Short mmCIF file of C-alpha atoms in Angstrom, two decimals:
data_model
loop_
_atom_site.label_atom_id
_atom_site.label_comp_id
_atom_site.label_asym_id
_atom_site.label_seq_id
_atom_site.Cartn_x
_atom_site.Cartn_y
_atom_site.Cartn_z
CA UNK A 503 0.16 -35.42 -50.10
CA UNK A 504 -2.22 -34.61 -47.45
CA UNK A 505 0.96 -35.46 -44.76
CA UNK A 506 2.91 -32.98 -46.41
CA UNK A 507 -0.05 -30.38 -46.43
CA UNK A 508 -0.55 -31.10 -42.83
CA UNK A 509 3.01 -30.61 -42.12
CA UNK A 510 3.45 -27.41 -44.19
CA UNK A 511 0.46 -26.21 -41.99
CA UNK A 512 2.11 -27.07 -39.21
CA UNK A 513 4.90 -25.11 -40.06
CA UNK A 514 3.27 -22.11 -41.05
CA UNK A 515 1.69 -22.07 -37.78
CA UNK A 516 4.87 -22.62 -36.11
CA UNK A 517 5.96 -19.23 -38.31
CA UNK A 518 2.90 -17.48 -36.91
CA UNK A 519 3.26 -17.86 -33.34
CA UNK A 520 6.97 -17.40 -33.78
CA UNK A 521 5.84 -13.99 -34.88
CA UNK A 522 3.80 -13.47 -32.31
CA UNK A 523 6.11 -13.70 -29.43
CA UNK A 524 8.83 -12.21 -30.85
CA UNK A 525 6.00 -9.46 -31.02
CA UNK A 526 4.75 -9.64 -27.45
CA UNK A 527 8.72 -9.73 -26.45
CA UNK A 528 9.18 -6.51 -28.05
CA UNK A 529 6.14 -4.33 -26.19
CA UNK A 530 6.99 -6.40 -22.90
CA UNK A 531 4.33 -8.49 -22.51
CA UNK A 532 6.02 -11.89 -22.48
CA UNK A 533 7.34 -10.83 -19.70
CA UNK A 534 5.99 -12.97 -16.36
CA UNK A 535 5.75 -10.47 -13.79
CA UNK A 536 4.68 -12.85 -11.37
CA UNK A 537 7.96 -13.69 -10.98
CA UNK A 538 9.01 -9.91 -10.35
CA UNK A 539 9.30 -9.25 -7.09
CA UNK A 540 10.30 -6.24 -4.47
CA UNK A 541 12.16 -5.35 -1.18
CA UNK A 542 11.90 -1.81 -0.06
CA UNK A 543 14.08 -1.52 2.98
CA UNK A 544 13.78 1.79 4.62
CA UNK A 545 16.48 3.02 6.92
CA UNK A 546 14.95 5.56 9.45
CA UNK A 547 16.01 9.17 9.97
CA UNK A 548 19.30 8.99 8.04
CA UNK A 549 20.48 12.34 6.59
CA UNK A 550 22.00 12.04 3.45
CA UNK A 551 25.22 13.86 4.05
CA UNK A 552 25.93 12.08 7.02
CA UNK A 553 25.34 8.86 4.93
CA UNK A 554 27.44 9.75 1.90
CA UNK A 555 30.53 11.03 5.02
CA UNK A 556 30.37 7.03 6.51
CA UNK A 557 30.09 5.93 2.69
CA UNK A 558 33.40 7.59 1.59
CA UNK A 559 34.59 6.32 4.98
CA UNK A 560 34.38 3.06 4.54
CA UNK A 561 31.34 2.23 7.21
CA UNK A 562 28.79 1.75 5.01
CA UNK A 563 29.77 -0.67 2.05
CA UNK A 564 25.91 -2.92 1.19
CA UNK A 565 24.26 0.29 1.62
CA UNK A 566 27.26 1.83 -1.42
CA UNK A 567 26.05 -1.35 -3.63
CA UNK A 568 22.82 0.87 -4.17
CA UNK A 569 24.47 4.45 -5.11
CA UNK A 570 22.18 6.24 -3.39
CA UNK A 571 20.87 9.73 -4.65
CA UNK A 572 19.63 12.52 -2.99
CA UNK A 573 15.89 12.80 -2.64
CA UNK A 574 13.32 14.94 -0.80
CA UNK A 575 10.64 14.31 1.32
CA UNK A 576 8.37 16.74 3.03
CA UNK A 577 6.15 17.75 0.05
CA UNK A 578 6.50 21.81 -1.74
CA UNK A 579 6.40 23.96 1.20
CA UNK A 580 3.87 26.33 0.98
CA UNK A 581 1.09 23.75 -0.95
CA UNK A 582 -1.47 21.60 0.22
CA UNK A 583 1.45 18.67 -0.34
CA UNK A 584 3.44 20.17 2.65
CA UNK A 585 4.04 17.72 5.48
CA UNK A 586 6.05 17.93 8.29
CA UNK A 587 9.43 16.06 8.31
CA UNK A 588 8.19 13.45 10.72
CA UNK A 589 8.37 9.23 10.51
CA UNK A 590 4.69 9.18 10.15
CA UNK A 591 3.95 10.92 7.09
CA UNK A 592 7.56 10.01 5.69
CA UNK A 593 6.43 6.24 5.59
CA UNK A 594 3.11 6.87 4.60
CA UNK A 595 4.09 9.01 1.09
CA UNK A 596 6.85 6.36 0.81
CA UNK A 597 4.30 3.42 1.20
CA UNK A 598 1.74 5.49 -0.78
CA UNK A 599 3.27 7.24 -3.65
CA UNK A 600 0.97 10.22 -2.18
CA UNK A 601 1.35 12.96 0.13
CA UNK A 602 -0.32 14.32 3.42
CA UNK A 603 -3.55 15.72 1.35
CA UNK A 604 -3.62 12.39 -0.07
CA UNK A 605 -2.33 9.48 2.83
CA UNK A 606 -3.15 11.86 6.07
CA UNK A 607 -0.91 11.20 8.50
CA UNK A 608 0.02 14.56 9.62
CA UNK A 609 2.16 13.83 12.54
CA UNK A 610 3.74 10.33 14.66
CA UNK A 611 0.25 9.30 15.92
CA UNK A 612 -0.67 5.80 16.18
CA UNK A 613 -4.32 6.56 15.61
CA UNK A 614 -3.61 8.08 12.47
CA UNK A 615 -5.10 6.27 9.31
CA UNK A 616 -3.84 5.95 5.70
CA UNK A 617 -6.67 7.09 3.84
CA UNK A 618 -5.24 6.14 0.56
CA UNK A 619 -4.29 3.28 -1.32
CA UNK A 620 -1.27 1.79 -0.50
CA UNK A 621 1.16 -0.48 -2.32
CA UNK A 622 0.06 -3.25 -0.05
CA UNK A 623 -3.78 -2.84 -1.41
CA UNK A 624 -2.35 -2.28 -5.13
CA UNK A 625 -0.10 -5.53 -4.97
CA UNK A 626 -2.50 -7.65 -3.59
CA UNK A 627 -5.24 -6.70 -5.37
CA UNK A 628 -3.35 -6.93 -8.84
CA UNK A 629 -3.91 -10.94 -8.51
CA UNK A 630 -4.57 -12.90 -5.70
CA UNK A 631 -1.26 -15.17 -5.81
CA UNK A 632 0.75 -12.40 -4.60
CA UNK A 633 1.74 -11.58 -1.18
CA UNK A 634 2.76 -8.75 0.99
CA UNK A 635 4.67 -8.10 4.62
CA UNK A 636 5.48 -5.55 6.41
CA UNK A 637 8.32 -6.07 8.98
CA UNK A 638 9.06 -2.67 10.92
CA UNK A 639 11.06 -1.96 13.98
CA UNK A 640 9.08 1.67 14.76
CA UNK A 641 5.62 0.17 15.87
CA UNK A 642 3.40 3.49 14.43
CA UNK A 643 3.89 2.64 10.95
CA UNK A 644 1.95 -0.57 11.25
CA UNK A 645 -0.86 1.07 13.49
CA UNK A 646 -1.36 3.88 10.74
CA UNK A 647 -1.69 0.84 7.95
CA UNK A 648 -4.19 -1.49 10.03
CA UNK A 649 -6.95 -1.38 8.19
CA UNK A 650 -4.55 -2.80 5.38
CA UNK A 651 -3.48 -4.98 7.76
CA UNK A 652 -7.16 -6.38 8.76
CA UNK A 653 -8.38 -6.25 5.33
CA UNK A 654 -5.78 -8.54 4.46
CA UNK A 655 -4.06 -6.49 2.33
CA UNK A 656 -0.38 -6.97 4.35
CA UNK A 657 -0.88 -10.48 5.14
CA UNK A 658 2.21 -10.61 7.31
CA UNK A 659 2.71 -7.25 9.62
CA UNK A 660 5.36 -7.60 12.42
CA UNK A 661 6.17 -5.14 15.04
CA UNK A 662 9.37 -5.40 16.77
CA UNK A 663 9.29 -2.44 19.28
CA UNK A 664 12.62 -0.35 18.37
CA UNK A 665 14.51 -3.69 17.83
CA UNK A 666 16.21 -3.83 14.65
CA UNK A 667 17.97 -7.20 15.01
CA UNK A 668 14.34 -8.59 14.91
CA UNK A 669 13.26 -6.92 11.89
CA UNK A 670 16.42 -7.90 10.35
CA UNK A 671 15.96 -11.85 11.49
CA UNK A 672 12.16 -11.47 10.41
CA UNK A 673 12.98 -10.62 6.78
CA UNK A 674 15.69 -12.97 6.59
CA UNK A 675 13.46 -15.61 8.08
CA UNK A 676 11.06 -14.55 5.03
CA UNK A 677 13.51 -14.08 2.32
CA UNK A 678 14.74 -17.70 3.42
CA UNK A 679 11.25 -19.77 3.35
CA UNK A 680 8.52 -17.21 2.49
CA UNK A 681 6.79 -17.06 -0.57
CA UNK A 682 5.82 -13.49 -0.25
CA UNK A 683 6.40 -10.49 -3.56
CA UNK A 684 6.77 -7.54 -1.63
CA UNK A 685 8.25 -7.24 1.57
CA UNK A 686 8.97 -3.96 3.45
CA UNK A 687 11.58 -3.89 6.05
CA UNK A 688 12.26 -0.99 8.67
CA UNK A 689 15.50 -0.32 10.73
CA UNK A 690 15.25 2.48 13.24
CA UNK A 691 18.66 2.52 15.18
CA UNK A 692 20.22 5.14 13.44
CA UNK A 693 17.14 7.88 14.14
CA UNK A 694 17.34 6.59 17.92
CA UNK A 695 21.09 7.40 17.99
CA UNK A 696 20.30 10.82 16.47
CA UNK A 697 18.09 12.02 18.87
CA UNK A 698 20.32 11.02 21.23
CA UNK A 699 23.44 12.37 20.92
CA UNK A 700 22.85 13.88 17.40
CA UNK A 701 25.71 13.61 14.73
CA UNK A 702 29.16 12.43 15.11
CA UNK A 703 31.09 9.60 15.69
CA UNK A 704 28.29 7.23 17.71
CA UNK A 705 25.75 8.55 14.88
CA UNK A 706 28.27 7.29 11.99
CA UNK A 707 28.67 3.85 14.24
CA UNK A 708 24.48 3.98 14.08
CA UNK A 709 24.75 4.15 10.65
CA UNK A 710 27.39 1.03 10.12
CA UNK A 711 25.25 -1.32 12.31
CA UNK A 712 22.37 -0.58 10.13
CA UNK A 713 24.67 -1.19 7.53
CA UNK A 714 25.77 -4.51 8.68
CA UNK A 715 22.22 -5.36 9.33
CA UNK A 716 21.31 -4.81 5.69
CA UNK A 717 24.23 -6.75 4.77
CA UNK A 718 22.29 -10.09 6.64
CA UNK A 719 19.55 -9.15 4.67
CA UNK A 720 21.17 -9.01 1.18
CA UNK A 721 22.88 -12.21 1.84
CA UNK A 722 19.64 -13.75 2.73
CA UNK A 723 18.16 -12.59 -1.02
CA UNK A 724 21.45 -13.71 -2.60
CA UNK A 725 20.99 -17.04 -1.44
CA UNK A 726 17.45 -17.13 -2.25
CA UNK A 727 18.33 -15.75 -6.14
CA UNK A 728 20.59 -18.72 -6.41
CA UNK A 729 17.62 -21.28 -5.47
CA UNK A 730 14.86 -19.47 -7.46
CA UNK A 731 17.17 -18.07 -10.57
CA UNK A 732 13.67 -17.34 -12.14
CA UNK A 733 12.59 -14.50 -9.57
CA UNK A 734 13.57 -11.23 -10.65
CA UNK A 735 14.02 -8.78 -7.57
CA UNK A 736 13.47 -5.34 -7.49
CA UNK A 737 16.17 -4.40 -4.10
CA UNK A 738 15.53 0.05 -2.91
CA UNK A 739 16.59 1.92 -0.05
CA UNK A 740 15.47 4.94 1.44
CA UNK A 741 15.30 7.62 4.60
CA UNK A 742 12.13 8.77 5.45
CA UNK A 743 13.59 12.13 6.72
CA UNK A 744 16.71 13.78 7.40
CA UNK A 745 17.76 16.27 10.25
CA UNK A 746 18.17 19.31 11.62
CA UNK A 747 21.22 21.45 11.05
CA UNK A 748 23.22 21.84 12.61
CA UNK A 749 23.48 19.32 15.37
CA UNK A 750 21.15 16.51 14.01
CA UNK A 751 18.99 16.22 17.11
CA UNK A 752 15.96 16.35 15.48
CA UNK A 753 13.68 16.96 12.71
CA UNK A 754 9.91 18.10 11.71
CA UNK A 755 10.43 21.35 10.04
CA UNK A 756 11.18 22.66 6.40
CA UNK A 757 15.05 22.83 6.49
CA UNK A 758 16.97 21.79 3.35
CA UNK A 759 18.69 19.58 5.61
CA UNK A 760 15.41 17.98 7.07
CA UNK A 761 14.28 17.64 3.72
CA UNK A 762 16.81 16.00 2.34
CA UNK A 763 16.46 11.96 1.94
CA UNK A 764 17.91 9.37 -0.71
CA UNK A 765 16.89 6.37 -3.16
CA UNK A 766 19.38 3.74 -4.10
CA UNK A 767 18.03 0.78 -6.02
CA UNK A 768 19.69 -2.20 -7.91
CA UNK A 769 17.84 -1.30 -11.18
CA UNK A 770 18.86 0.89 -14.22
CA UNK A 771 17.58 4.37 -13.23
CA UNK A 772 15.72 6.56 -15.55
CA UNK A 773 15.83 10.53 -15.48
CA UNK A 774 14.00 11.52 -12.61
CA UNK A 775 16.44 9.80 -9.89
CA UNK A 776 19.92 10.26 -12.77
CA UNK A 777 19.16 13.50 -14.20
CA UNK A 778 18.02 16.03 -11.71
CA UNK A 779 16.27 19.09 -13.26
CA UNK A 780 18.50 22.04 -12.99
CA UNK A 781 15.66 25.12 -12.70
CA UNK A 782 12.61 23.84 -11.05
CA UNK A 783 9.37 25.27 -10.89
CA UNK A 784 9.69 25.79 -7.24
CA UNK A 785 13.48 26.75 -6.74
CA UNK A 786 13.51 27.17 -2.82
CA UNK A 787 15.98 25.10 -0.53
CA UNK A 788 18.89 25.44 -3.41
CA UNK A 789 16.84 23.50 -5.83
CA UNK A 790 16.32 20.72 -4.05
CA UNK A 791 12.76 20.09 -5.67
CA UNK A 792 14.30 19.48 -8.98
CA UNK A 793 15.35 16.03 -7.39
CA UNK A 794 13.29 12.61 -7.12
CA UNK A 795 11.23 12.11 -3.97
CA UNK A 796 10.05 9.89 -1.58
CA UNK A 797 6.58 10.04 -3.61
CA UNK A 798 8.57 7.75 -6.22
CA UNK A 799 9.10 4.93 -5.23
CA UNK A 800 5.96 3.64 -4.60
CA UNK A 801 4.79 4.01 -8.61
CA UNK A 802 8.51 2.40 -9.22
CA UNK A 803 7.71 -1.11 -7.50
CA UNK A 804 4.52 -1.00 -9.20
CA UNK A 805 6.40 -0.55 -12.69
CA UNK A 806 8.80 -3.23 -11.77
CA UNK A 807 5.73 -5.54 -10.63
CA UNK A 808 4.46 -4.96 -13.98
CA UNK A 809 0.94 -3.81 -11.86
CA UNK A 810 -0.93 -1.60 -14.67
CA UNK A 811 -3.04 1.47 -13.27
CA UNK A 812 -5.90 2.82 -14.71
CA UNK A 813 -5.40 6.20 -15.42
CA UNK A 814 -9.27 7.14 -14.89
CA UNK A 815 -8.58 6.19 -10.58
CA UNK A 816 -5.12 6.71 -10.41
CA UNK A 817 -3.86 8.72 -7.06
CA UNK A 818 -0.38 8.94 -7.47
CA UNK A 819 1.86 11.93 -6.72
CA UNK A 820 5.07 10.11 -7.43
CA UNK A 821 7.07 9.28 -11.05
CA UNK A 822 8.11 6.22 -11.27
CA UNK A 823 12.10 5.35 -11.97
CA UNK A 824 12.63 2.82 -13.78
CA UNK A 825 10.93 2.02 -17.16
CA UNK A 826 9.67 5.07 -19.08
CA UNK A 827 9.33 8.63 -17.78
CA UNK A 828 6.25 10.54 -17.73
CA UNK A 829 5.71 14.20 -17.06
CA UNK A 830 7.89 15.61 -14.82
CA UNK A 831 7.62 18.98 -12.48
CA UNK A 832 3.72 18.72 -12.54
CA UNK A 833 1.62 21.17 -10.63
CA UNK A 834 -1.79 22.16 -10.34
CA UNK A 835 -2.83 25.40 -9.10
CA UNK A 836 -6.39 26.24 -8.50
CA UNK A 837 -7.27 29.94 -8.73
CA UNK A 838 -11.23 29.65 -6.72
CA UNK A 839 -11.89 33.24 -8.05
CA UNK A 840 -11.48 32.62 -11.97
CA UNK A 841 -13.00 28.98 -11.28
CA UNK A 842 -9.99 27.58 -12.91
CA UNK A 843 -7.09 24.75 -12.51
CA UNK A 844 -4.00 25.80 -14.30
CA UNK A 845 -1.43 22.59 -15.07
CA UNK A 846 2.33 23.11 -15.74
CA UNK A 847 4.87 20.25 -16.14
CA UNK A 848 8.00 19.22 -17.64
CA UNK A 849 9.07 16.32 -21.02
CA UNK A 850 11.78 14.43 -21.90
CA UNK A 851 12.78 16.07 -24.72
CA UNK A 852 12.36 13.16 -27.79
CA UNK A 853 8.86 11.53 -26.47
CA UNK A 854 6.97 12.17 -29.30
CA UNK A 855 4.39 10.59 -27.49
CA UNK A 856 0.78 11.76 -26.96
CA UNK A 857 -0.41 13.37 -23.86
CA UNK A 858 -3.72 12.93 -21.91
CA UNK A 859 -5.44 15.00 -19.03
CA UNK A 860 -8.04 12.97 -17.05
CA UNK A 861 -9.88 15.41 -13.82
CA UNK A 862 -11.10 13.13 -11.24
CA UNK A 863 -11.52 10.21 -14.21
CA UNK A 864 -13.18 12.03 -16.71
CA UNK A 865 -10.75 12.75 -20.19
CA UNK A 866 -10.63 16.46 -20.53
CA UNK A 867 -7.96 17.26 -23.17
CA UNK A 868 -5.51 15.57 -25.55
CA UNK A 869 -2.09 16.96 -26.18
CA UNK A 870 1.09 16.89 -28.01
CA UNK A 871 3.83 16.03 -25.93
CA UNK A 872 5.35 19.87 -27.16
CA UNK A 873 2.67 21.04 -24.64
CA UNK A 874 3.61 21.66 -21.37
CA UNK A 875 0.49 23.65 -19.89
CA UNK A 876 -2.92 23.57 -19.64
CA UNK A 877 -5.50 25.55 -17.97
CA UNK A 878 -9.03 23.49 -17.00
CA UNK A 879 -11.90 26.28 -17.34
CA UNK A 880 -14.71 23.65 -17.08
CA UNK A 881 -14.84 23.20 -13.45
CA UNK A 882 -17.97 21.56 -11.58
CA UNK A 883 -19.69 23.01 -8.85
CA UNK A 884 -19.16 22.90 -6.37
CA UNK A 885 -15.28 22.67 -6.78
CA UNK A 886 -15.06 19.87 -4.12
CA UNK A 887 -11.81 17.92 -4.28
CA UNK A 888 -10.65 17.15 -7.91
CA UNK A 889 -7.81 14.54 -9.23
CA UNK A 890 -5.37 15.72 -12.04
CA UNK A 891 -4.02 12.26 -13.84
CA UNK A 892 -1.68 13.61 -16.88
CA UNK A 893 -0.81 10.26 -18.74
CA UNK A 894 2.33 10.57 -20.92
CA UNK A 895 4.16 7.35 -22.43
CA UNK A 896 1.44 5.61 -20.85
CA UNK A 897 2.91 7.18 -17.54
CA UNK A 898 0.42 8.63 -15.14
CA UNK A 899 1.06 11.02 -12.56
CA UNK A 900 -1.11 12.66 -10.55
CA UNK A 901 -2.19 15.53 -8.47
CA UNK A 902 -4.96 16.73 -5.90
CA UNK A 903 -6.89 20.11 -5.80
CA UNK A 904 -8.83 20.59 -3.16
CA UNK A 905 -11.23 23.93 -2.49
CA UNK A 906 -10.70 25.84 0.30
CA UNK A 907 -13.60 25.95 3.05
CA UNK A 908 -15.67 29.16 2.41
CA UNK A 909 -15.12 32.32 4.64
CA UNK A 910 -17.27 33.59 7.34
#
């Protein structure tokens, strides 16, 4: 009798935890994201219709795997997120999830420093098993991440002074025997070739080496998937600016055509990078700001690394996409003479999900996700610098007001 009891206890036990991880499975948290991992391989100064010409051509077919859609970089012209269409702050917002107000690198200075977190700090201080590299072929974008660098934060950073067959044997090297969960690779040959001769045929052969190049790498993670079957990898590709029209020599201002980038990635997309919005808030430069940007993909490898972020410290400018969507569109406008923030953004239509607005950590309001304004009348003072975190789906995103110095 008592065997029977025992085993009937046993069993209902069994039933119990059954329960329970078909439970977890369902909200995602049986899920080991320590075996998640991410390669963000950024192709420098490639403009996207100059990519999608040596696509339908033929020249470009690893870099096709990804379908790559058009992006922006650059920030809203005309608000504190503007930043010129140089490498420096390209990398930085795309290594940041923030913009220029945010990261601070203004221009291609190698004394520049991030002044933000990056996804090197985030990933490796989510748990101390994981790893990070960064593996670039433009020397500046280490320099402006050194202090991430000597705070061991990018435990492997290589510089290989303009030569992309080096950063393309370094990551392979990695991919190969490296243990590391992030690793960001740069190639720099096609922006070279563009400020050299600008665009044409040599600038489509640019962009057909890199290709090539990419293929090493891919082949590299292929084999690697086959000996670690367990390791889930999260593969994207991006520009960090495009050019200017209408030769492609160079880049740094506003144009559409500067603006213009792209993200490909070997996930399901959500609707931020598949489902452009049509009217945007802003509509300069043909609507281009209804499209993903560079700001993205930082919050997406953080999604796909299963990293949570607290919403009361987050400093994210960027919606992540893959997973769930959050608000879209948001903007913060800060009127100094009526001492108030007004907030406008964008749903998915269906979320019924509620909505929270946190100002530099503190909760301020809770909404319905039918709301798609609000206007902050508490402010402190002085105004300082305040952070806007609206968390929707348990999605933040985020934005930074910052007062203007007083007139003389």
């Amino acid at each position: 009798m008592y065997r029977i009891a025992r085993l009937c206890g046993i069993a209902v036990l069994l039933g119990l935890l059954a329960a329970l991880l078909l439970k977890n499975m369902l909200l995602g948290d049986a899920v080991d994201f320590h075996r998640h991992k991410a390669l963000l391989i950024g192709i420098d100064g490639v403009q996207y219709e100059q990519l999608k010409q040596a696509i339908d051509a033929g020249k470009a077919p690893f870099i096709s795997q990804f379908h790559p859609a058009m992006s922006y970089t650059g920030g809203i012209v005309g608000t504190s997120s503007q930043q010129p269409t140089f490498s420096g702050p390209g990398w930085a917002t795309v290594l940041t999830g923030a913009w220029v107000n945010r990261h601070r690198i203004a221009g291609n200075d190698s004394s520049l420093r991030n002044r933000t977190d990056s996804l090197f700090k985030l990933i490796s201080l989510s748990s101390p098993t994981r790893h990070t590299a960064s593996i670039v072929s433009w020397n500046p974008i280490n320099d402006n991440f050194i202090d991430d660098i000597n705070a061991g934060f990018i435990e492997l950073g290589v510089k290989c002074g303009g030569d992309d067959q080096c950063s393309t044997d370094r990551t392979v090297q990695e991919l190969s025997t490296g243990n590391f969960d992030f690793i960001f690779v740069h190639l720099d040959q096609a922006d070279n070739t563009g400020h050299e001769i600008g665009f044409g045929a040599r600038y489509q052969e640019a962009i057909a080496r890199v290709d090539l190049q990419i293929g090493q790498i891919l082949a590299a993670l292929d084999k690697r998937r086959r000996q670690n079957p367990d390791e889930d990898w999260l593969v994207m590709l991006t520009t960090d600016h495009g050019r200017r029209p209408p030769d492609g020599y160079d880049h740094g201002e506003q144009s559409r055509s500067e603006k213009t980038t792209f993200i490909g990635l070997n996930k399901p997309a959500n609707d931020e990078l598949t489902r452009p919005i049509g009217d945007p808030f802003d509509s300069a430069l043909e609507g281009l700001y209804g499209f993903a940007s560079v700001a993205d993909i930082a919050p997406t490898i953080l999604v796909h690394l299963g990293i949570n972020t607290d919403p009361q410290r987050y400093g994210i400018d960027g919606v992540p996409l893959i997973g769930h969507v959050g608000v879209r569109q948001l903007t913060a406008t800060l009127n100094g003479a009526a001492r108030t923030v007004s907030l406008r953004w964008r749903v998915t239509e269906g979320s019924k999900q509620p909505l929270r607005i946190y100002r530099s950590g503190q909760l301020i309001a809770r909404l319905t996700d039918s709301s798609h304004e609000y206007v902050d009348t508490e402010l402190p003072q002085p105004i300082g610098q305040l952070n806007y975190t609206v968390v929707l789906n348990e999605v933040p995103v985020s934005r930074l007001i910052t007062e203007p110095p007083a007139k003389r």
